[in-house]
mmCIF file of C-alpha atoms in Angstrom:
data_model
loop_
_atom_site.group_PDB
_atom_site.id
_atom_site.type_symbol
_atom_site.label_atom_id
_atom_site.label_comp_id
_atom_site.label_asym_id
_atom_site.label_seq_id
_atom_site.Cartn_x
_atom_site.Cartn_y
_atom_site.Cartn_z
ATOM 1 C CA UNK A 246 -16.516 -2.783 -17.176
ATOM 2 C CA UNK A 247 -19.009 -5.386 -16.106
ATOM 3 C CA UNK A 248 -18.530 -7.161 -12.837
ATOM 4 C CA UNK A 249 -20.698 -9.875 -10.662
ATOM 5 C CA UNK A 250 -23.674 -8.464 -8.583
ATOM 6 C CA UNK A 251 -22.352 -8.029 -4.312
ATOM 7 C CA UNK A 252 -24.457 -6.779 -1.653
ATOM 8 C CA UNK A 253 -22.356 -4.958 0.408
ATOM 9 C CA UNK A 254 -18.574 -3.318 0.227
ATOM 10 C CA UNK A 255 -16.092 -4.041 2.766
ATOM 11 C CA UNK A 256 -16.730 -0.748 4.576
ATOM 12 C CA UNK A 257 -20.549 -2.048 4.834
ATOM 13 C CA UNK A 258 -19.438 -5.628 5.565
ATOM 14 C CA UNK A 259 -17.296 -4.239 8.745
ATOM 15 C CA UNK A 260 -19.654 -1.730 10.295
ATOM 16 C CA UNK A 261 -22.564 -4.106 10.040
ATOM 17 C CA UNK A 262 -20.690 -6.988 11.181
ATOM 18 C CA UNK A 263 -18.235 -5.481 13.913
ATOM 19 C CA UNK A 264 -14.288 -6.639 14.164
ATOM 20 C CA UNK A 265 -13.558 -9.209 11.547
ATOM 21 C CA UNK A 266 -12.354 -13.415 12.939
ATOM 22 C CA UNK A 267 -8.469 -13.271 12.325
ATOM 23 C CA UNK A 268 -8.881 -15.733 10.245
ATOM 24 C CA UNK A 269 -11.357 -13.946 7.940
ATOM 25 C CA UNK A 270 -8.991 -10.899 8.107
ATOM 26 C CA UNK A 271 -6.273 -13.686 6.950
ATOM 27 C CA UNK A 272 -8.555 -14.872 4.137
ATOM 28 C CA UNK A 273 -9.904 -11.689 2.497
ATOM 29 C CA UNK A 274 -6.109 -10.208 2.875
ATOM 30 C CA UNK A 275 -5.179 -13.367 0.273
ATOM 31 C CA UNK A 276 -6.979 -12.556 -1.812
ATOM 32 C CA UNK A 277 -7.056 -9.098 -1.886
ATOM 33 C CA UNK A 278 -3.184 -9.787 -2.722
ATOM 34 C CA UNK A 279 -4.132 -12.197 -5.493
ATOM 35 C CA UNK A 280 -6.244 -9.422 -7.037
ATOM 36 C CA UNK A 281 -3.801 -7.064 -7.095
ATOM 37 C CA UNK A 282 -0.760 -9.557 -8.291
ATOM 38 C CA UNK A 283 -2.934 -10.059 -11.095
ATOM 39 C CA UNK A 284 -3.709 -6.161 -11.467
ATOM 40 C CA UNK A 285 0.142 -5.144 -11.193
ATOM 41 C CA UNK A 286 1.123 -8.267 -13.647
ATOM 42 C CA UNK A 287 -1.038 -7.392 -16.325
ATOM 43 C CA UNK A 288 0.148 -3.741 -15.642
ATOM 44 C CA UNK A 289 -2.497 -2.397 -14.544
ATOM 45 C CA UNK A 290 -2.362 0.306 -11.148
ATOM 46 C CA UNK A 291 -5.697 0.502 -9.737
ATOM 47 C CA UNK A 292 -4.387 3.734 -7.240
ATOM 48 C CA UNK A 293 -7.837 3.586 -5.351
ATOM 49 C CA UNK A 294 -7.552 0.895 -2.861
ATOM 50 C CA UNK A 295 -9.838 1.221 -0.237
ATOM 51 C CA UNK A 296 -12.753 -0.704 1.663
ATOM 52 C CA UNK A 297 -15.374 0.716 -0.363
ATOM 53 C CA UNK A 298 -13.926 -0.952 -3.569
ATOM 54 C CA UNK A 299 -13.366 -4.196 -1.691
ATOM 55 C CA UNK A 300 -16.899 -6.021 -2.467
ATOM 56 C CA UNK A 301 -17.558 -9.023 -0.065
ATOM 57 C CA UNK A 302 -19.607 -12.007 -0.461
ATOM 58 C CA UNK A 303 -20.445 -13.118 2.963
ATOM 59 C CA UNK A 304 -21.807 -16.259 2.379
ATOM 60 C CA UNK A 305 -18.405 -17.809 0.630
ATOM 61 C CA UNK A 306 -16.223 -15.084 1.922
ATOM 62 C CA UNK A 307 -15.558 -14.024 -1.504
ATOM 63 C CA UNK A 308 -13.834 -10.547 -2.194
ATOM 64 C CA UNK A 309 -13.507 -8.264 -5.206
ATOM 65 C CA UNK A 310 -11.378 -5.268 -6.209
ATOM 66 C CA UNK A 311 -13.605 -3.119 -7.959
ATOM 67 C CA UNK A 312 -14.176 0.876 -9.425
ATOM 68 C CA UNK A 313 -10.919 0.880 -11.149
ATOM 69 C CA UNK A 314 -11.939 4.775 -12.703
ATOM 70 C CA UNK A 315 -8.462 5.796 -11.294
ATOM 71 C CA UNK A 316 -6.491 2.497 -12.684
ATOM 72 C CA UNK A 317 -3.452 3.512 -15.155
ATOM 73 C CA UNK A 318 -1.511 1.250 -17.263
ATOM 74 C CA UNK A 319 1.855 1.144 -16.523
ATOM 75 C CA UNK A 320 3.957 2.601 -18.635
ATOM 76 C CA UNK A 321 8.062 1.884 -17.883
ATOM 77 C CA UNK A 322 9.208 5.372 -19.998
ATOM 78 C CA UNK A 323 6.163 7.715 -19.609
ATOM 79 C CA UNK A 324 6.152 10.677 -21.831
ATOM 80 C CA UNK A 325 5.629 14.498 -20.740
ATOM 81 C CA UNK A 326 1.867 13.928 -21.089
ATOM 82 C CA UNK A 327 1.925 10.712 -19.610
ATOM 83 C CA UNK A 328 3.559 11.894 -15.925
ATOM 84 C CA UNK A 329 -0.180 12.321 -14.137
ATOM 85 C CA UNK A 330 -0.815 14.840 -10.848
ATOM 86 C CA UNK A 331 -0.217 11.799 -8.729
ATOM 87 C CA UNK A 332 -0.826 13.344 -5.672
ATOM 88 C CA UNK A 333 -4.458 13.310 -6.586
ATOM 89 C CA UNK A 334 -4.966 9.797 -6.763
ATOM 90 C CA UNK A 335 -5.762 7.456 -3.523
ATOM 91 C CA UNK A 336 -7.839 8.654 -0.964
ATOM 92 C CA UNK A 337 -6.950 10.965 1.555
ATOM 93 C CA UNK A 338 -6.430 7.991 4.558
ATOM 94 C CA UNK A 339 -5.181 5.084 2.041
ATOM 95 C CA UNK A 340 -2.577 7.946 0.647
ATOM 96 C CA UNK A 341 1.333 6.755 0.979
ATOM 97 C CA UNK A 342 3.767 9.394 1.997
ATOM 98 C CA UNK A 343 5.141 9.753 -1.149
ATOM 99 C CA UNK A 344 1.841 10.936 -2.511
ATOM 100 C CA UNK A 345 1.684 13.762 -0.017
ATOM 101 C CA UNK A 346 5.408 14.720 -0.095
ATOM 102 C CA UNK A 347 4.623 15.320 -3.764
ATOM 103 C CA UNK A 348 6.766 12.897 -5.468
ATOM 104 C CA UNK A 349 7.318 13.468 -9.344
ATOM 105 C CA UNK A 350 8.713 10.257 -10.038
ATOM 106 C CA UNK A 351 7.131 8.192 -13.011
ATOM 107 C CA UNK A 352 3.161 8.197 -12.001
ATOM 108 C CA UNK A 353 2.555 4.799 -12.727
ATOM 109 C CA UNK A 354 5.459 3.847 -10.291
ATOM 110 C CA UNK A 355 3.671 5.692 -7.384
ATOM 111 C CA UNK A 356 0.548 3.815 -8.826
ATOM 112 C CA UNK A 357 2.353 0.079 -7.750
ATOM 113 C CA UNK A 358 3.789 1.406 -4.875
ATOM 114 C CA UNK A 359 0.776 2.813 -3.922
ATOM 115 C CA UNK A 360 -1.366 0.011 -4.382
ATOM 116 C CA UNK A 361 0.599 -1.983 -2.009
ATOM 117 C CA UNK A 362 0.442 0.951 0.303
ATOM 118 C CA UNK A 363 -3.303 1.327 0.185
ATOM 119 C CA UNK A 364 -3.646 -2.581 0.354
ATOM 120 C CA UNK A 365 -1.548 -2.694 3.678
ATOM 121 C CA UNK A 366 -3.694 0.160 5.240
ATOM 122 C CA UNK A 367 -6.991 -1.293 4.884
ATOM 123 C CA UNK A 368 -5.266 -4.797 5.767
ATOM 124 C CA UNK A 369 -5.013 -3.001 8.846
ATOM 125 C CA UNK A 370 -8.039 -1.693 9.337
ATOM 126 C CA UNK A 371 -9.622 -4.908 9.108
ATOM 127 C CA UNK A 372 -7.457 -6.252 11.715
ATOM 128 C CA UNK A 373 -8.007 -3.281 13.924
ATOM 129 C CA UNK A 374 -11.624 -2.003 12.949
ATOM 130 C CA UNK A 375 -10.673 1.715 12.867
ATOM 131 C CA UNK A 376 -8.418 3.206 10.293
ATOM 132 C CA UNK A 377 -4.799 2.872 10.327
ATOM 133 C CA UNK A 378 -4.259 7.110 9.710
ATOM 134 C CA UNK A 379 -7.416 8.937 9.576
ATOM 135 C CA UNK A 380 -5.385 12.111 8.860
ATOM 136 C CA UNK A 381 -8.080 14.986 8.844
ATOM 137 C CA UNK A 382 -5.256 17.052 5.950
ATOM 138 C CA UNK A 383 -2.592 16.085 3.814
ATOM 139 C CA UNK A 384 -0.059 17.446 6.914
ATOM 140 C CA UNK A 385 -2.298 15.544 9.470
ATOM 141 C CA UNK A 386 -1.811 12.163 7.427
ATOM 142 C CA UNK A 387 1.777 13.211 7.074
ATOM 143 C CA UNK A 388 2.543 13.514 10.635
ATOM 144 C CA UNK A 389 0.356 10.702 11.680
ATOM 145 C CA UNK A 390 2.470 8.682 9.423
ATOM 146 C CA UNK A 391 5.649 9.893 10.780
ATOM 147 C CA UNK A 392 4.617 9.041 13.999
ATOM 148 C CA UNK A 393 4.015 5.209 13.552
ATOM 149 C CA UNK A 394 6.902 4.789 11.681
ATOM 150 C CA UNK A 395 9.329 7.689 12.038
ATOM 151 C CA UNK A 396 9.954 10.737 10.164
ATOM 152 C CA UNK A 397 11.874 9.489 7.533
ATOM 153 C CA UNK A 398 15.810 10.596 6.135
ATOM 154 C CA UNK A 399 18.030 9.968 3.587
ATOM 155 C CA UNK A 400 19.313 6.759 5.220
ATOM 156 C CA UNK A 401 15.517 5.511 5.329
ATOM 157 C CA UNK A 402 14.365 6.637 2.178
ATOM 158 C CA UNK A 403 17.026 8.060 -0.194
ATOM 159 C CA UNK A 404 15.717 11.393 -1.948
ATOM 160 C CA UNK A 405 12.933 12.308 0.652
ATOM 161 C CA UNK A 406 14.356 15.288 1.399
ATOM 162 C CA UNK A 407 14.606 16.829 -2.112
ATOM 163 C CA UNK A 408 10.587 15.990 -2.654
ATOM 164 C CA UNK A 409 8.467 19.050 -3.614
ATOM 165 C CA UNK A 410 6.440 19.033 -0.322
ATOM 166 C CA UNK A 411 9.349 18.166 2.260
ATOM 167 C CA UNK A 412 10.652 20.594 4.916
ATOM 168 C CA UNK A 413 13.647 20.363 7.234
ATOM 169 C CA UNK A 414 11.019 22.091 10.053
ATOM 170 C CA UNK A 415 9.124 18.628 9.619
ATOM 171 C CA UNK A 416 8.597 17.321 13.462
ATOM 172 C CA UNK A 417 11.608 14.598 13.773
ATOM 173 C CA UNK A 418 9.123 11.334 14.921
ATOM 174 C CA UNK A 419 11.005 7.995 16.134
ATOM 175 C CA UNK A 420 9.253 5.448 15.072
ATOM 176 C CA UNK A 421 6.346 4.349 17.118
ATOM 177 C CA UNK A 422 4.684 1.272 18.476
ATOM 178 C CA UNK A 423 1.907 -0.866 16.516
ATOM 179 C CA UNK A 424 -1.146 -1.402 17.966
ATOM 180 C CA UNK A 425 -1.250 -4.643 20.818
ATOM 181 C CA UNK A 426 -3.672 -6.676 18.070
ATOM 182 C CA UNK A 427 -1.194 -6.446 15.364
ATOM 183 C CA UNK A 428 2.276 -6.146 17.350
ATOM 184 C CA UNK A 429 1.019 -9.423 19.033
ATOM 185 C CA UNK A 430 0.859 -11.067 16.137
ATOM 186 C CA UNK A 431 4.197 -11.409 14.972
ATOM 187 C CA UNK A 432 3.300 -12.978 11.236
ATOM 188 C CA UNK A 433 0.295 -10.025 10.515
ATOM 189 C CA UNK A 434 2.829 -7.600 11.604
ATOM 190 C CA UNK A 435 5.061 -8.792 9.133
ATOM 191 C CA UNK A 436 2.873 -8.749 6.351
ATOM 192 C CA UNK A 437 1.283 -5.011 6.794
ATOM 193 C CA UNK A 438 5.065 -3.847 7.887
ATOM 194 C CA UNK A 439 6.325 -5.023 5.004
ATOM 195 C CA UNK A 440 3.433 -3.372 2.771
ATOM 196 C CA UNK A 441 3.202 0.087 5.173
ATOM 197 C CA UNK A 442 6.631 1.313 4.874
ATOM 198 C CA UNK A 443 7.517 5.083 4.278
ATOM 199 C CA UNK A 444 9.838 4.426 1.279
ATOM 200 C CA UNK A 445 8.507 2.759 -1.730
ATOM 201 C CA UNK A 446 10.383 1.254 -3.558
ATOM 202 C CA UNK A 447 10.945 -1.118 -0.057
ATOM 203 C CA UNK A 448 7.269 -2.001 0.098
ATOM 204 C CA UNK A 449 6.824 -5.538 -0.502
ATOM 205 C CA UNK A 450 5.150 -6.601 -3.799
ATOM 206 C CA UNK A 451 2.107 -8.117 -3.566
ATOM 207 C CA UNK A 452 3.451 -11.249 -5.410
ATOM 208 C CA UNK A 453 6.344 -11.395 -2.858
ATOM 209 C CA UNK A 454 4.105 -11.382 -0.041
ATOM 210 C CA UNK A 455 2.016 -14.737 -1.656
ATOM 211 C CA UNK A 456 4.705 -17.005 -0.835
ATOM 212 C CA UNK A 457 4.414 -15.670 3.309
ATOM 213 C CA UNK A 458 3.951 -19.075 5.031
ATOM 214 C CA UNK A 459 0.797 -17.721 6.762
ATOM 215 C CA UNK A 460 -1.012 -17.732 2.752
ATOM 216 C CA UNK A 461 0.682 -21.097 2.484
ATOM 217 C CA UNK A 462 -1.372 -22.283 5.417
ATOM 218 C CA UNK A 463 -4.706 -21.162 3.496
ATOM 219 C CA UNK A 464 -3.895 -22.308 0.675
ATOM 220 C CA UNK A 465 -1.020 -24.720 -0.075
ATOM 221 C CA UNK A 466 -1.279 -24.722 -3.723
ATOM 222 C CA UNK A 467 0.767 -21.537 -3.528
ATOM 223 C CA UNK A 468 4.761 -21.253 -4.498
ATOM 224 C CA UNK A 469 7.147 -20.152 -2.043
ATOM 225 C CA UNK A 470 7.849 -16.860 -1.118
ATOM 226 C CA UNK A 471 10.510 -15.754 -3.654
ATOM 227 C CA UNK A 472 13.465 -13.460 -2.571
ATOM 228 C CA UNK A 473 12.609 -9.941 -1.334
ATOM 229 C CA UNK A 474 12.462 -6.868 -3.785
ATOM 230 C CA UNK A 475 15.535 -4.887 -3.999
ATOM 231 C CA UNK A 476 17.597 -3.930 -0.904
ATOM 232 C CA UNK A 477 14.278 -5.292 1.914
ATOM 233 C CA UNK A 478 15.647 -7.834 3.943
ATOM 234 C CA UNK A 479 12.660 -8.001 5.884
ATOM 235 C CA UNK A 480 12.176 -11.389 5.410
ATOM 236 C CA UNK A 481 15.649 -12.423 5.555
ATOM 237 C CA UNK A 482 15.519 -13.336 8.963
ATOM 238 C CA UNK A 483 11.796 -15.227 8.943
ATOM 239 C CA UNK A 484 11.731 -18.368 11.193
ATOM 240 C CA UNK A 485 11.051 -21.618 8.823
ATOM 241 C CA UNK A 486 7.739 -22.508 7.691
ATOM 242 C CA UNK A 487 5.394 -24.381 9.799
ATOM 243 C CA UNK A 488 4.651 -27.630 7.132
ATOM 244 C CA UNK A 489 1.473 -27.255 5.314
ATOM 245 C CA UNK A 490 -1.445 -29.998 6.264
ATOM 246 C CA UNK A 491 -3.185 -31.438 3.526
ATOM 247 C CA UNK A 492 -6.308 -30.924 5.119
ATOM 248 C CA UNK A 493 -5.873 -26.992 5.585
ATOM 249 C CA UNK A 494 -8.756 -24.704 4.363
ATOM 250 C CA UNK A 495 -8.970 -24.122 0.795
ATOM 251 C CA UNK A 496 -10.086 -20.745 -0.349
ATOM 252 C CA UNK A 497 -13.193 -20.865 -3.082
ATOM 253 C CA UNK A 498 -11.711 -21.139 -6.620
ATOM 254 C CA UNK A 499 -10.028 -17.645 -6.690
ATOM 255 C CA UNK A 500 -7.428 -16.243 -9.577
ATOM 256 C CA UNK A 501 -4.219 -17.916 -8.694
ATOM 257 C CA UNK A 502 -0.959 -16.055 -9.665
ATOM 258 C CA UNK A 503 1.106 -17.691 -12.101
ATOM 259 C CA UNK A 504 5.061 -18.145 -10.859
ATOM 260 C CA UNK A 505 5.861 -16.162 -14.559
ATOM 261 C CA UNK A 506 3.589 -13.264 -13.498
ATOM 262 C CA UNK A 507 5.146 -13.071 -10.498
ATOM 263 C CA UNK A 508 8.264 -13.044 -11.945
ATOM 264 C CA UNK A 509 6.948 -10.295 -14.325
ATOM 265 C CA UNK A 510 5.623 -8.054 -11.962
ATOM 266 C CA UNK A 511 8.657 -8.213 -9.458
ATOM 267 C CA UNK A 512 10.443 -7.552 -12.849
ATOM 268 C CA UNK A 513 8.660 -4.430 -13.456
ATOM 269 C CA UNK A 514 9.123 -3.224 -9.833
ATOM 270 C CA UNK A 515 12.697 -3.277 -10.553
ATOM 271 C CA UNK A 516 12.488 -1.418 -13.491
ATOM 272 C CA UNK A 517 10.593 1.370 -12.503
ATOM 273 C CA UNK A 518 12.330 1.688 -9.331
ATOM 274 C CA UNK A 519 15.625 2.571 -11.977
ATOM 275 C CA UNK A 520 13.437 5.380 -13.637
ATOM 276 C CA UNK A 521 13.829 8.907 -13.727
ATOM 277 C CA UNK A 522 11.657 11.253 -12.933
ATOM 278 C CA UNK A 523 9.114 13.434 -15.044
ATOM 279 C CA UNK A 524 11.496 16.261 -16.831
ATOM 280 C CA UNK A 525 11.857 19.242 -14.886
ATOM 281 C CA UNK A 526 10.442 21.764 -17.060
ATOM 282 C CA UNK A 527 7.000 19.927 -16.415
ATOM 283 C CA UNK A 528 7.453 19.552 -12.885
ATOM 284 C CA UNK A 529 8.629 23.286 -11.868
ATOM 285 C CA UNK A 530 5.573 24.693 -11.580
ATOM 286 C CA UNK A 531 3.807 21.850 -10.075
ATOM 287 C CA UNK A 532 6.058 21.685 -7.537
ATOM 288 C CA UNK A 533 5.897 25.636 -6.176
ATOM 289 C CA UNK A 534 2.132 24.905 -5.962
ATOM 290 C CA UNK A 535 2.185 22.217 -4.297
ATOM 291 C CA UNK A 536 4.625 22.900 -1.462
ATOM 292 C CA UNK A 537 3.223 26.519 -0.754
ATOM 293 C CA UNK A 538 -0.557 24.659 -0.257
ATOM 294 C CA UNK A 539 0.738 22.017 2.120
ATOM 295 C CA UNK A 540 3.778 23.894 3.981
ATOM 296 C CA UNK A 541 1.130 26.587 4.314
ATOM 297 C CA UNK A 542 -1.500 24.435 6.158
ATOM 298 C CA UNK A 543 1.473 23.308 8.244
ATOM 299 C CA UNK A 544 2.685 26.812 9.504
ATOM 300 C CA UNK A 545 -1.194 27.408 9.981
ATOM 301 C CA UNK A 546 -2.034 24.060 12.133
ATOM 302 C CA UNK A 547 1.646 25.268 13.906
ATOM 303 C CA UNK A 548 0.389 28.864 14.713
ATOM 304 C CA UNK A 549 -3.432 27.211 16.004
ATOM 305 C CA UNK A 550 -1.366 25.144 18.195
ATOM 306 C CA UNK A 551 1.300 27.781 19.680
ATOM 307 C CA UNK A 552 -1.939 29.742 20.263
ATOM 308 C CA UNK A 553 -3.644 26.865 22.370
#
């Protein structure tokens, strides 16, 4: 894959330049969106989200989603050699929950879901300038997790608790506060809440989240927001749209999502979310090795700490 020469990634960009203008933050988080509406309605996971495969253009404020080494297609009915060792993918701090608790649902469904996971994390950073869970392990992302936005249940997330890597000895975390910058801005929070969330398949799509009134403000050639995925009523209770001036900022000619790709990827979200998972036969062994690695790193940070 060939793609347009950048100086700088968005890691780079933020240490050189410091904490990003909100509106910058509001700008590059468009069209990081628009990239991966595209992505997800061609069918395409990328499952590496992270600022260093954000590439910024300074000078137009220009962004890219690049290194797609880890992207999958999607496939709706993967077969046994299909179902990937999704916990792998993502990096450690842009890694959802599901990831970690060692879901074996379809791996291309934890790809979308984890896209918009990813997305929402370093949305956050960019607001915040430091990372939203720089987990040092796999149990010190979990629990850092848990403790922003509860240790999740059955009511919360149905099936959590029969996951490979989940244990009823799990610390039980109410869900925290957000940091002042974001919790004082009601609309951000509403975006990255709805795009951080511990179950998936109530993360936001990124063509969902287009039609947010604060990307309408950027750029009014955008649709509406259409009706939220699934059971999220989120956005249900959203206070009407402040009325779009024709002289608002345009963004540089960027990819603009078409209403039928929309359509198709919130489509495909629904579909997957009705998928099984991988047969069990594959996923036996998998799952012993994975819960005795992280449930033993757990009883060993719990046995440092009882010591201390």
């Amino acid at each position: 894959m060939v793609f347009e020469h950048f100086e700088r990634d968005l890691a780079r960009y933020m240490h050189e330049l410091g904490p990003l203008p909100e509106r910058r933050v509001w700008r590059f988080a468009l069209q990081l969106l628009q990239a991966l509406a595209y992505c997800h309605a061609h069918r395409v996971a990328h499952r590496d989200i992270k600022p260093q495969n954000v590439l910024v253009k300074p000078e137009t404020d220009e962004v890219k989603l690049c290194d797609f080494s880890l992207a999958r297609t999607v496939v709706v009915q993967p077969t046994i050699s299909q179902c990937p060792e999704t916990h792998r993918v993502a990096s450690l701090w842009y890694r959802g929950p599901e990831i970690l608790l060692g879901s074996e649902k379809s791996g291309d469904q934890s790809g979308l879901r984890l896209d918009v996971w990813s997305l929402g994390c370093v949305i956050a950073e960019m607001m915040l300038h430091e990372v939203l869970f720089p987990g040092s392990s796999e149990i010190d992302m979990l629990f850092k997790q848990f403790k922003l936005l509860g240790t999740p249940d059955e009511l919360s997330w149905p099936g959590v608790t029969s996951l490979a890597n989940w244990s009823d000895r799990f610390p039980r975390f109410r869900a925290g506060v957000w940091c002042e910058k974001i919790q004082s801005n009601p609309e951000m929070h509403n975006v990255i809440s709805s795009l951080v969330c511990c179950c998936p398949p109530r993360r936001q799509s990124a063509g969902a989240l287009l039609g947010h009134s604060a990307f309408r403000m950027l750029d009014p050639a955008l649709p509406s927001q259409p009706k939220p995925l699934g059971s999220d009523r989120r956005f249900s209770g959203q206070a009407k749209r402040p009325e779009v001036s024709p002289t608002a900022e345009r963004l540089p000619e960027l990819h603009r999502a078409e209403p039928h790709h929309e359509a198709l990827q919130d489509q495909l979200f629904s579909r997957l979310a009705r998928e099984s998972s991988c047969p069990e036969a594959l996923a036996s062994s998998k799952k012993a090795r994975q819960k005795a690695s992280l449930l033993d790193e757990w009883h060993l940070n719990t046995q440092i700490r009882n010591v201390r």
